Amino acid sequence: MSTYSTRLVVGYIHNLLAKTSRTSPMARNLVSWLDGNLESLGIAPGFDWEEAIDRRNTLSAKNWQAFYDTVARRRNQLRTKPDRLWLNLRELAAETHLDDLEFQILELLLLKRKDDYGIACLLEANDDTGPFYMPKFIASLLGVSMQNVQRALSPTARLLTTGLVTDDGSYSGWTHEMPSYLVAGLLPPNTGMKDLRTSILGPKETTELGWDDYEHIARDRDLVGSVLSGAMKERARGVNILIHGPTGTGKTEFCRMIAKRLRYPLHSLGNKAMPQRFRESGDRCSQLQLALKIAQAGTLLLFDEMEDILDAGEGLAQLLGHGRMKMDKSKANATLENNALPVLWTSNNIEAFDEAFLRRMTMVVEIGPPPAKVRERILRRSLGRHNLSLGDADIATLAKSYPAAPALVVNAVKAASLAGGKTMSDIRHLLGLSLKAVHGKPPIVVATGLPEFSMDLIHPDADLVTITERLAKHGEGSFSLLLYGPPGTGKSFYLRHLADRMGMEVLLKRASDLKSKYVGETEQNIARAFTEARDTGAFLIFDEADSLLFTRGMAHRSWEISEVNEMLTWMEQHPLPFGCTTNLLDIVDDAAMRRFLFKVKFHHLPRAKVAAAFRHYFGMDPDGCIALDNLTAGDFAVVSRKAALLGKSRDAKALMELLGQESRAKPGAGKRKTGFTVS
């Protein structure tokens, strides 16, 4: 312990002795604590301490006065200058314009955090007598009035509104603390405000991503840049921009990219600057408050994952200077409207935030997953920076198969480079690990090596050749298709082909991607799917759509009706083409049926198309006529993979037998007359 720390503690003891009755609980706690600290504090009582303490843990009036005189002499001996820790605190107090009492309270709270001489035990031994006892005890320690201490620690006073002190919001006990990150910043070797500022704000955020990597939200990106540029030039107050969207869509990287583009330093609060164990406490909020006071002009601040402040319970209230007490909305709004520096906020889910809070945001931007073209561009650039090379086809496959945030792509390539990996397999594996960690499940990889689409592989009840040509040439705008029929008949296959003909990327959503066990979340996922397709210009495909559009008369719960209603609402207003597939047309709601412009049934392949599919998949003619009336393109794809594993890809007779097995395995196949006719 430093000599200055000893001087502070001895001064507190002197004030307690002067202000406290020797028989009070506070005095008895002091005597108990002193029993183990007299020697380390350099205090010699002048009498036998153990003999002088009676069974009630008190001193006689004579010994109390003698001990007071001894402590006073010891305090006068400790005329010493503060060391670097305490000088740092003085500089911070000057920077935040604290008065003498506020500075003394900070000294006490810092000493409690450091726990020199075990002083925390003394303080906490006197914290359980109600909400007004702690200010009284602090006043006794500092030798000031309780009313002044109460004012200094009120929710709207400078100590709390600057983030130098946090309040846990309870109504008893030791409620006020100095944030842990601040204690760490004050410790040597940090010297002066420059080091303090660096410690509190953390390092400047950087990114490998560029302006073009967010071309899919170009309008919002450009507006955010213009708003921040204008705010900096005019030194506008109360500028808050909220960036929200699902996990893994590149929200944090977007903020970093904007700062890099505008050439303003960006500091992330509660990220690298703060250990993980403090992220869910009021420390993050107090860090923002203090950063707004000490950061230099021209600085951007990032509050990442802002939902943490709701999970922490008291976090938002602490940010607004109100502990856990009921917040005054006018004061809360004033806080958001008067921050001196622009703040970028990110959130994975804004549903829990009060509308009044959201209305105070200068701008709210939603970011969805980047389209495949953007992911491909990021992947190519990252590979080049790390001297890795993949073929164009491999890069395209990775971009389509792994809907990863830009940061995950960059990190996967970096990890592959560090590991000495140079193959697509390494990068694919690393991306898969990251996506599983972020989304809780591995990605669904787009299959490679499938044959090109051919009308010979499907058997619809409409002239899709003509429809496809027409839509490919004049299909701009909104139209919808419902494709129904048995599994494997090529419904999704055709929709992908149509999107390709129209020059649109595919956004495929399975019912399992959208359905949630939480009430209301399925509707949110449906809305996000349509919004993502709209924002990225993608052709939206709902696979297994029957579970999202089933007849509402079959519903047993209110949210099941709500989910269908959400789909119907978006179907009517979606400005781009989209398609749905189902194997169960009978359960699709009548209102949904009316909203589809094209309704096409896909049948099993007739014998002529079965032979054409055989040639398409296997590159040879069948060994005779295939008299099977329940085959689909999906069956040929399965047999193609099975034959490759069995080494029978060039054996026509074996291929026909495998097709027969697939046919016989289908429900109701035993009632049909199936087989082969030898030519």
XYZ file of C-alpha atoms in Angstrom:
679
model
C 0.000 0.000 0.000
C 1.226 3.516 -0.780
C 1.818 6.125 1.877
C -0.937 8.228 0.320
C -3.405 5.364 0.749
C -2.383 5.094 4.401
C -2.913 8.831 4.844
C -6.430 8.571 3.425
C -7.385 5.656 5.681
C -5.958 7.306 8.807
C -7.869 10.475 7.898
C -11.100 8.499 7.633
C -10.482 6.935 11.064
C -9.832 10.374 12.558
C -13.088 11.734 11.152
C -15.066 8.728 12.398
C -13.655 9.114 15.893
C -14.615 12.793 15.886
C -18.140 12.310 14.510
C -19.218 9.031 16.098
C -20.409 8.100 19.586
C -18.055 5.541 21.070
C -20.998 3.232 21.890
C -22.670 3.359 18.473
C -22.768 0.350 16.087
C -20.530 2.302 13.743
C -17.932 2.777 16.484
C -18.052 -0.894 17.488
C -17.501 -1.922 13.865
C -14.544 0.459 13.690
C -12.962 -0.996 16.831
C -13.375 -4.533 15.478
C -11.764 -3.582 12.155
C -8.889 -1.709 13.820
C -8.005 -4.794 15.841
C -6.297 -6.299 12.777
C -4.954 -3.109 11.158
C -3.338 -0.947 13.857
C 0.195 -2.153 13.184
C -0.018 -1.900 9.372
C -1.378 1.651 9.675
C 1.478 2.625 12.004
C -0.865 3.550 14.864
C 0.336 2.876 18.448
C -2.656 3.345 20.808
C -0.538 4.058 23.906
C -2.461 1.500 25.945
C -3.110 -2.225 25.864
C -5.684 -2.416 23.032
C -7.024 -5.883 23.822
C -7.334 -5.171 27.534
C -9.083 -1.838 26.838
C -11.868 -3.326 24.703
C -14.836 -4.459 26.801
C -17.227 -7.289 26.024
C -19.446 -4.949 23.979
C -16.489 -4.137 21.744
C -16.225 -0.533 22.978
C -13.532 1.674 24.530
C -13.897 3.738 27.651
C -14.361 7.484 27.204
C -10.793 8.078 28.415
C -9.267 5.559 26.003
C -11.495 6.790 23.160
C -10.159 10.343 23.598
C -6.580 9.101 23.956
C -6.894 7.048 20.793
C -8.377 10.047 18.939
C -5.327 12.148 19.884
C -2.980 9.343 18.738
C -4.696 9.075 15.355
C -4.583 12.859 14.923
C -0.790 12.823 15.473
C -0.396 9.935 13.008
C -2.439 11.804 10.395
C -0.242 14.864 10.764
C 2.856 12.728 10.271
C 1.567 11.477 6.896
C 2.018 14.681 4.908
C 2.876 13.030 1.613
C 2.281 13.725 -2.043
C -0.002 11.401 -4.012
C 1.618 8.731 -6.179
C 0.780 8.103 -9.846
C -2.521 6.275 -9.206
C -3.929 9.154 -7.216
C -2.500 11.747 -9.594
C -4.318 10.004 -12.424
C -7.524 10.286 -10.424
C -6.893 14.011 -9.869
C -6.426 14.564 -13.620
C -9.637 12.692 -14.372
C -11.495 14.757 -11.768
C -10.207 17.954 -13.361
C -11.177 16.729 -16.846
C -14.738 16.051 -15.673
C -14.928 19.260 -13.574
C -15.542 17.630 -10.188
C -15.672 19.699 -7.010
C -13.722 18.841 -3.837
C -16.441 16.681 -2.267
C -17.018 14.712 -5.465
C -13.281 14.082 -5.713
C -13.128 12.896 -2.092
C -15.982 10.454 -2.723
C -14.103 9.115 -5.758
C -10.988 8.640 -3.618
C -13.007 6.634 -1.111
C -14.612 4.448 -3.789
C -11.236 3.813 -5.442
C -9.767 2.822 -2.076
C -12.696 0.450 -1.538
C -12.103 -1.153 -4.954
C -8.400 -1.585 -4.215
C -9.325 -2.801 -0.712
C -6.157 -1.433 0.882
C -5.963 -2.528 4.537
C -9.125 -4.533 3.978
C -11.081 -1.286 4.198
C -13.931 -2.830 2.176
C -14.745 -4.925 5.251
C -15.102 -1.778 7.373
C -17.254 -0.056 4.783
C -19.501 -3.033 4.134
C -19.886 -3.703 7.879
C -21.690 -0.362 8.053
C -23.930 -0.690 4.979
C -26.923 -2.647 6.239
C -28.980 -0.114 8.124
C -31.121 1.239 5.272
C -30.809 3.506 2.262
C -29.946 6.642 4.242
C -27.228 5.052 6.329
C -24.593 4.800 3.620
C -24.538 8.581 2.914
C -24.371 9.166 6.668
C -21.424 6.786 6.978
C -19.612 8.360 4.012
C -20.236 11.791 5.513
C -18.676 10.601 8.790
C -15.635 9.200 6.957
C -15.081 12.422 5.025
C -16.029 14.825 7.800
C -18.790 16.552 5.804
C -22.577 16.872 6.032
C -24.832 13.971 5.053
C -27.010 16.293 2.940
C -24.032 17.230 0.756
C -23.124 13.560 0.259
C -26.709 12.752 -0.703
C -26.699 15.527 -3.278
C -23.361 14.370 -4.700
C -24.664 10.809 -5.098
C -28.120 11.652 -6.448
C -29.052 10.067 -9.810
C -28.804 13.375 -11.677
C -25.576 14.548 -10.016
C -22.271 14.756 -11.872
C -20.684 11.624 -10.427
C -23.396 9.382 -11.859
C -24.193 11.242 -15.078
C -20.514 11.193 -16.087
C -20.266 7.443 -15.436
C -17.581 7.811 -12.774
C -19.842 6.086 -10.236
C -22.466 3.383 -10.752
C -25.535 2.739 -8.625
C -26.855 -0.816 -8.329
C -30.320 0.593 -7.634
C -30.926 -1.289 -4.388
C -32.413 0.406 -1.355
C -29.939 -0.858 1.219
C -26.327 -1.855 1.451
C -23.332 -0.287 -0.249
C -25.064 0.829 -3.441
C -22.413 2.948 -5.176
C -19.187 1.736 -6.767
C -16.423 2.886 -9.063
C -16.641 0.856 -12.323
C -14.036 -1.887 -12.628
C -12.800 -0.748 -16.058
C -12.129 2.717 -14.610
C -10.054 1.294 -11.754
C -7.969 -0.626 -14.295
C -7.483 2.541 -16.361
C -6.249 4.534 -13.378
C -3.555 2.042 -12.429
C 0.098 2.621 -13.424
C 1.833 2.464 -15.820
C -0.951 4.681 -17.202
C 0.166 8.277 -16.826
C -2.143 11.240 -17.313
C -5.264 11.827 -19.379
C -3.775 10.605 -22.651
C -3.243 7.105 -21.230
C -6.533 7.245 -19.354
C -8.399 8.173 -22.517
C -6.784 5.296 -24.402
C -7.613 2.829 -21.647
C -11.238 3.910 -21.255
C -12.018 4.212 -24.962
C -10.003 1.196 -26.066
C -8.140 0.835 -29.365
C -9.419 2.289 -32.617
C -11.611 -0.135 -34.530
C -10.447 -1.266 -37.976
C -11.816 -3.434 -40.771
C -10.752 -4.968 -44.065
C -14.141 -4.256 -45.619
C -14.765 -1.427 -48.035
C -17.592 0.827 -49.172
C -18.569 -1.491 -52.041
C -19.042 -4.445 -49.686
C -22.315 -2.872 -48.570
C -23.634 -2.106 -52.026
C -26.735 -4.172 -51.203
C -27.811 -1.401 -48.794
C -26.267 1.418 -50.818
C -28.949 4.005 -50.098
C -28.864 3.450 -46.321
C -25.049 3.278 -46.356
C -24.790 6.597 -48.200
C -27.282 8.260 -45.852
C -25.452 7.088 -42.735
C -22.216 8.509 -44.131
C -23.863 11.838 -44.981
C -25.588 12.136 -41.592
C -22.350 11.487 -39.689
C -20.364 13.877 -41.887
C -22.930 16.614 -41.297
C -23.017 15.922 -37.569
C -19.244 16.234 -37.296
C -19.103 19.481 -39.291
C -21.888 21.108 -37.298
C -20.879 19.510 -33.980
C -24.489 18.420 -33.645
C -25.646 16.933 -30.359
C -27.905 13.948 -29.858
C -26.876 12.015 -32.979
C -27.632 8.301 -32.484
C -27.719 5.757 -35.323
C -29.098 2.286 -34.667
C -27.933 -0.591 -36.887
C -29.968 -3.745 -36.349
C -30.487 -7.140 -37.944
C -30.026 -10.862 -37.300
C -26.781 -12.249 -35.922
C -24.042 -12.557 -38.504
C -25.147 -9.880 -40.975
C -22.116 -7.618 -40.582
C -23.525 -4.823 -38.397
C -20.333 -4.167 -36.450
C -18.223 -4.343 -39.598
C -20.591 -1.828 -41.203
C -19.909 0.650 -38.386
C -16.167 0.112 -38.743
C -16.387 0.530 -42.506
C -18.316 3.817 -42.185
C -15.728 5.206 -39.765
C -12.886 4.163 -42.080
C -14.583 5.760 -45.052
C -15.169 9.042 -43.207
C -11.695 8.940 -41.591
C -13.009 9.327 -38.048
C -11.638 7.212 -35.178
C -14.170 4.695 -33.879
C -14.028 3.212 -30.377
C -16.154 0.244 -29.315
C -17.390 0.428 -25.735
C -17.368 -2.734 -23.683
C -15.615 -4.705 -26.427
C -11.820 -4.954 -26.461
C -11.515 -2.280 -23.817
C -13.452 -4.235 -21.199
C -13.176 -7.833 -19.988
C -16.123 -10.069 -20.880
C -17.225 -10.408 -17.258
C -18.155 -6.711 -17.163
C -20.158 -6.635 -20.405
C -23.514 -7.419 -18.803
C -23.218 -4.956 -15.947
C -23.815 -1.238 -15.646
C -20.116 -0.754 -16.433
C -20.842 -0.630 -20.185
C -23.338 2.160 -19.711
C -21.094 4.138 -17.391
C -18.255 3.681 -19.885
C -20.387 5.333 -22.569
C -21.257 8.189 -20.239
C -17.617 8.793 -19.398
C -16.475 8.379 -23.006
C -18.869 11.135 -24.062
C -17.163 13.416 -21.531
C -13.519 12.697 -22.272
C -13.354 11.646 -25.945
C -11.949 14.284 -28.244
C -14.030 16.022 -30.903
C -14.250 14.108 -34.165
C -14.578 10.726 -32.438
C -17.279 8.137 -33.138
C -18.452 5.769 -30.406
C -19.851 2.272 -30.954
C -22.163 0.586 -28.444
C -22.279 -2.973 -29.780
C -25.065 -5.428 -28.853
C -27.095 -2.830 -27.030
C -29.659 -5.425 -25.894
C -27.126 -6.249 -23.159
C -28.245 -3.148 -21.293
C -31.762 -4.541 -21.122
C -30.579 -7.978 -20.021
C -28.663 -6.305 -17.212
C -31.909 -4.919 -15.802
C -30.508 -1.666 -14.491
C -28.337 -0.952 -17.509
C -30.553 1.403 -19.498
C -31.675 3.168 -16.367
C -28.037 3.578 -15.325
C -27.221 5.005 -18.739
C -30.001 7.525 -18.321
C -28.919 8.307 -14.778
C -31.781 6.727 -12.869
C -30.643 3.461 -11.285
C -33.525 0.963 -11.163
C -36.014 3.582 -10.120
C -38.891 4.525 -12.391
C -37.393 6.624 -15.148
C -38.556 10.128 -15.946
C -39.131 9.892 -19.691
C -38.348 13.548 -20.283
C -34.920 13.102 -18.686
C -34.339 9.869 -20.600
C -35.173 11.576 -23.879
C -32.959 14.522 -22.983
C -30.050 12.118 -22.434
C -30.400 10.700 -25.950
C -30.894 14.125 -27.456
C -27.788 15.713 -25.951
C -24.846 13.328 -26.325
C -21.944 15.455 -27.508
C -20.527 12.846 -29.920
C -22.302 10.618 -32.470
C -23.014 7.126 -31.144
C -23.510 4.064 -33.355
C -25.630 1.387 -31.701
C -26.023 -2.215 -32.898
C -28.632 -4.768 -31.899
C -29.660 -8.239 -33.019
C -33.247 -7.647 -31.907
C -34.930 -4.304 -31.251
C -38.302 -5.757 -30.238
C -37.620 -5.270 -26.534
C -36.865 -1.557 -26.801
C -39.441 1.059 -25.913
C -40.873 2.966 -28.882
C -39.980 6.280 -27.247
C -36.365 5.139 -27.124
C -36.394 4.126 -30.800
C -38.029 7.408 -31.838
C -35.096 9.301 -30.386
C -32.715 7.562 -32.795
C -31.548 9.890 -35.552
C -31.578 7.003 -38.009
C -32.475 3.312 -37.828
C -30.969 0.952 -40.416
C -31.687 -2.746 -40.806
C -28.985 -4.958 -42.315
C -29.781 -8.390 -43.695
C -27.361 -11.072 -44.870
C -25.134 -9.867 -47.726
C -26.019 -11.360 -51.120
C -23.829 -14.004 -52.710
C -22.197 -11.506 -55.084
C -21.006 -9.389 -52.170
C -19.750 -12.458 -50.283
C -17.908 -13.578 -53.411
C -16.199 -10.202 -53.757
C -15.132 -10.194 -50.096
C -13.855 -13.757 -50.403
C -11.800 -12.953 -53.495
C -10.211 -9.935 -51.851
C -9.424 -11.802 -48.627
C -7.862 -14.684 -50.556
C -5.660 -12.229 -52.440
C -4.497 -10.514 -49.253
C -3.410 -13.833 -47.793
C -1.876 -15.186 -51.020
C -4.416 -18.001 -51.280
C -5.892 -19.127 -54.558
C -9.143 -20.888 -55.390
C -10.822 -21.481 -58.721
C -13.735 -19.319 -59.818
C -16.180 -22.201 -59.450
C -14.998 -22.936 -55.895
C -15.269 -19.291 -54.883
C -18.789 -19.067 -56.322
C -19.819 -22.250 -54.514
C -18.465 -21.011 -51.178
C -20.240 -17.684 -51.586
C -23.572 -19.347 -52.372
C -23.314 -22.133 -49.810
C -22.162 -20.151 -46.781
C -24.264 -17.055 -45.984
C -21.592 -15.769 -43.619
C -21.127 -12.229 -42.358
C -18.194 -10.364 -43.923
C -16.136 -10.652 -40.738
C -16.603 -14.438 -40.656
C -15.401 -14.717 -44.255
C -12.333 -12.604 -43.550
C -11.511 -14.525 -40.367
C -11.955 -17.941 -42.027
C -9.525 -17.010 -44.801
C -7.069 -15.617 -42.262
C -7.270 -18.803 -40.168
C -6.761 -20.968 -43.255
C -3.693 -18.937 -44.156
C -2.211 -19.192 -40.661
C -2.824 -22.941 -40.628
C -1.091 -23.335 -43.943
C -4.305 -24.447 -45.608
C -4.674 -23.720 -49.277
C -7.738 -25.752 -50.219
C -11.410 -25.030 -50.498
C -12.045 -27.766 -47.945
C -10.139 -25.869 -45.236
C -12.015 -22.618 -45.785
C -15.344 -24.425 -46.072
C -14.718 -26.206 -42.785
C -13.736 -22.986 -40.994
C -16.784 -21.144 -42.318
C -19.001 -24.013 -41.239
C -17.610 -23.889 -37.699
C -18.203 -20.135 -37.459
C -21.742 -20.325 -38.826
C -22.636 -23.154 -36.470
C -21.369 -21.088 -33.531
C -23.325 -18.017 -34.620
C -26.592 -19.634 -35.735
C -26.587 -22.800 -33.626
C -26.660 -25.143 -36.621
C -24.376 -25.935 -39.561
C -25.173 -24.324 -42.916
C -27.063 -26.181 -45.631
C -24.468 -26.526 -48.371
C -25.542 -26.043 -51.963
C -24.904 -29.282 -53.797
C -22.368 -29.172 -56.606
C -22.109 -31.210 -59.733
C -25.869 -31.338 -60.399
C -26.945 -31.543 -64.053
C -28.184 -28.415 -65.755
C -31.913 -27.824 -65.693
C -33.951 -29.212 -68.567
C -37.670 -29.149 -69.231
C -37.319 -32.883 -69.872
C -36.802 -33.334 -66.121
C -40.208 -31.986 -65.093
C -43.805 -32.716 -66.112
C -45.985 -29.681 -65.240
C -49.634 -29.203 -66.156
C -48.874 -25.802 -67.707
C -46.741 -24.617 -70.613
C -43.735 -23.581 -68.536
C -41.564 -23.207 -71.639
C -43.680 -20.292 -72.836
C -44.210 -18.915 -69.335
C -40.493 -19.021 -68.613
C -39.580 -17.221 -71.826
C -42.189 -14.563 -71.189
C -41.193 -13.964 -67.590
C -37.497 -13.913 -68.439
C -38.106 -11.096 -70.926
C -40.930 -9.154 -69.310
C -41.164 -10.453 -65.755
C -39.989 -7.351 -63.923
C -42.078 -6.463 -60.914
C -44.269 -8.603 -58.741
C -45.634 -12.034 -59.583
C -45.935 -15.261 -57.649
C -45.961 -18.980 -58.344
C -47.285 -21.910 -56.370
C -45.791 -25.199 -57.531
C -47.329 -28.319 -56.038
C -47.033 -32.033 -56.519
C -45.222 -35.124 -55.198
C -41.742 -34.811 -53.655
C -38.809 -34.750 -56.074
C -40.782 -33.606 -59.116
C -38.489 -30.597 -59.654
C -40.501 -27.756 -58.153
C -37.581 -25.965 -56.432
C -35.326 -27.002 -59.319
C -37.558 -25.108 -61.754
C -37.812 -21.993 -59.555
C -34.014 -21.812 -59.368
C -33.897 -22.107 -63.152
C -36.469 -19.321 -63.549
C -34.506 -17.035 -61.209
C -31.345 -17.738 -63.187
C -33.109 -16.907 -66.462
C -34.284 -13.620 -64.930
C -30.772 -12.804 -63.725
C -31.789 -12.882 -60.058
C -30.088 -14.492 -57.105
C -32.071 -17.058 -55.152
C -33.023 -16.592 -51.523
C -34.242 -20.000 -50.343
C -36.143 -20.247 -47.073
C -37.352 -23.560 -45.676
C -40.169 -23.696 -43.197
C -37.704 -25.048 -40.637
C -35.649 -21.846 -41.031
C -38.650 -19.687 -40.160
C -40.703 -21.601 -37.618
C -39.878 -20.741 -34.004
C -40.943 -22.055 -30.621
C -41.359 -18.471 -29.377
C -44.670 -16.707 -29.912
C -44.357 -13.961 -32.500
C -40.882 -14.909 -33.686
C -42.109 -16.910 -36.700
C -43.920 -13.798 -37.929
C -40.735 -11.785 -37.474
C -38.751 -14.353 -39.451
C -41.296 -14.269 -42.274
C -41.089 -10.478 -42.407
C -37.286 -10.638 -42.429
C -37.302 -13.103 -45.322
C -39.440 -10.835 -47.498
C -37.456 -7.768 -46.432
C -34.145 -9.452 -47.198
C -35.369 -10.488 -50.644
C -36.624 -6.982 -51.324
C -33.426 -5.292 -50.149
C -31.100 -7.639 -52.046
C -33.264 -7.986 -55.159
C -33.406 -11.754 -54.765
C -35.942 -14.276 -56.025
C -37.525 -15.566 -52.815
C -38.396 -19.275 -52.662
C -40.356 -20.806 -49.778
C -39.817 -24.545 -49.676
C -42.386 -26.645 -47.780
C -44.671 -23.604 -47.735
C -47.726 -25.605 -46.677
C -46.724 -25.270 -43.009
C -46.768 -21.484 -43.427
C -49.980 -21.309 -45.476
C -52.163 -24.090 -44.070
C -55.923 -23.591 -43.827
C -56.687 -21.360 -40.875
C -59.751 -23.422 -40.087
C -57.347 -26.186 -39.005
C -55.604 -23.921 -36.503
C -55.819 -24.817 -32.812
C -53.921 -21.792 -31.458
C -54.136 -18.077 -32.151
C -50.491 -17.745 -33.202
C -50.974 -20.336 -35.932
C -53.532 -18.006 -37.532
C -51.221 -15.041 -36.988
C -48.400 -16.783 -38.870
C -50.602 -17.416 -41.913
C -51.894 -13.842 -41.798
C -48.319 -12.550 -41.780
C -47.538 -14.571 -44.911
C -50.678 -13.325 -46.672
C -49.906 -9.703 -45.841
C -46.386 -9.881 -47.213
C -47.466 -11.828 -50.293
C -49.746 -8.958 -51.279
C -47.169 -6.207 -50.899
C -43.923 -7.892 -51.982
C -42.567 -5.956 -55.001
C -40.502 -8.797 -56.516
C -41.136 -12.292 -57.891
C -41.358 -15.141 -55.397
C -42.387 -18.778 -55.446
C -43.674 -21.396 -53.037
C -43.512 -25.170 -53.234
C -45.641 -27.728 -51.442
C -46.379 -31.440 -51.496
C -49.689 -30.894 -49.702
C -51.946 -28.611 -51.717
C -55.079 -29.784 -49.889
C -54.113 -27.981 -46.673
C -53.167 -24.640 -48.251
C -55.488 -21.800 -47.208
C -57.994 -20.603 -49.835
C -56.957 -16.984 -49.336
C -53.370 -17.963 -50.069
C -54.387 -19.803 -53.232
C -56.079 -16.642 -54.549
C -52.904 -14.630 -54.105
C -50.761 -16.803 -56.412
C -50.675 -15.627 -60.012
C -49.478 -18.999 -61.320
C -50.552 -22.314 -59.827
C -48.818 -25.257 -61.501
C -49.020 -28.940 -60.656
C -45.900 -31.098 -61.152
C -46.564 -34.756 -62.005
C -44.395 -37.856 -62.072
C -42.453 -38.196 -65.303
C -44.189 -39.930 -68.223
C -42.276 -42.755 -69.934
C -40.915 -40.531 -72.715
C -39.430 -38.135 -70.182
C -38.160 -41.017 -68.031
C -35.969 -42.095 -70.954
C -34.853 -38.483 -71.513
C -33.994 -38.133 -67.811
C -31.999 -41.385 -67.999
C -29.907 -39.951 -70.811
C -29.613 -36.584 -69.024
C -28.292 -38.011 -65.751
C -26.330 -41.038 -66.950
C -25.240 -40.066 -70.463
C -26.569 -43.249 -72.061
C -29.792 -44.835 -73.273
C -31.685 -47.142 -70.929
C -31.385 -50.880 -71.487
C -34.979 -51.259 -72.699
C -38.168 -49.343 -71.942
C -38.634 -48.253 -68.326
C -42.252 -49.015 -67.480
C -42.323 -47.040 -64.218
C -45.000 -44.379 -63.777
C -43.943 -42.825 -60.456
C -40.376 -41.638 -61.081
C -39.202 -38.058 -60.618
C -36.058 -36.068 -61.329
C -35.244 -36.449 -57.646
C -35.167 -40.231 -58.026
C -32.634 -39.969 -60.839
C -30.449 -37.679 -58.701
C -30.540 -40.223 -55.834
C -29.717 -43.148 -58.113
C -26.883 -41.173 -59.709
C -25.214 -40.697 -56.314
C -25.923 -44.280 -55.214
C -24.506 -45.736 -58.434
C -21.355 -43.643 -58.059
C -20.790 -45.115 -54.602
C -21.450 -48.665 -55.853
C -19.299 -48.274 -58.942
C -22.228 -48.890 -61.302
C -22.497 -45.507 -63.012
C -21.860 -47.062 -66.462
C -24.007 -50.168 -66.008
C -27.388 -49.418 -67.657
C -29.069 -52.576 -66.363
C -27.901 -51.884 -62.788
C -29.089 -48.285 -63.055
C -32.529 -49.463 -64.167
C -32.710 -51.861 -61.226
C -31.788 -49.051 -58.806
C -34.550 -46.907 -60.306
C -36.951 -49.790 -59.776
C -35.953 -49.937 -56.109
C -36.719 -46.228 -55.728
C -40.086 -46.723 -57.422
C -41.088 -49.653 -55.217
C -40.071 -47.814 -52.038
C -42.703 -45.092 -52.566
C -46.035 -45.118 -50.705
C -48.707 -46.953 -52.707
C -46.191 -48.347 -55.184
C -47.469 -51.887 -54.643
C -50.834 -50.959 -56.155
C -49.253 -49.871 -59.417
C -48.064 -52.078 -62.249
C -44.398 -51.208 -62.658
C -41.383 -52.767 -64.317
C -39.171 -52.833 -67.398
C -39.688 -53.844 -70.988
C -36.649 -55.177 -72.825
C -36.253 -53.631 -76.262
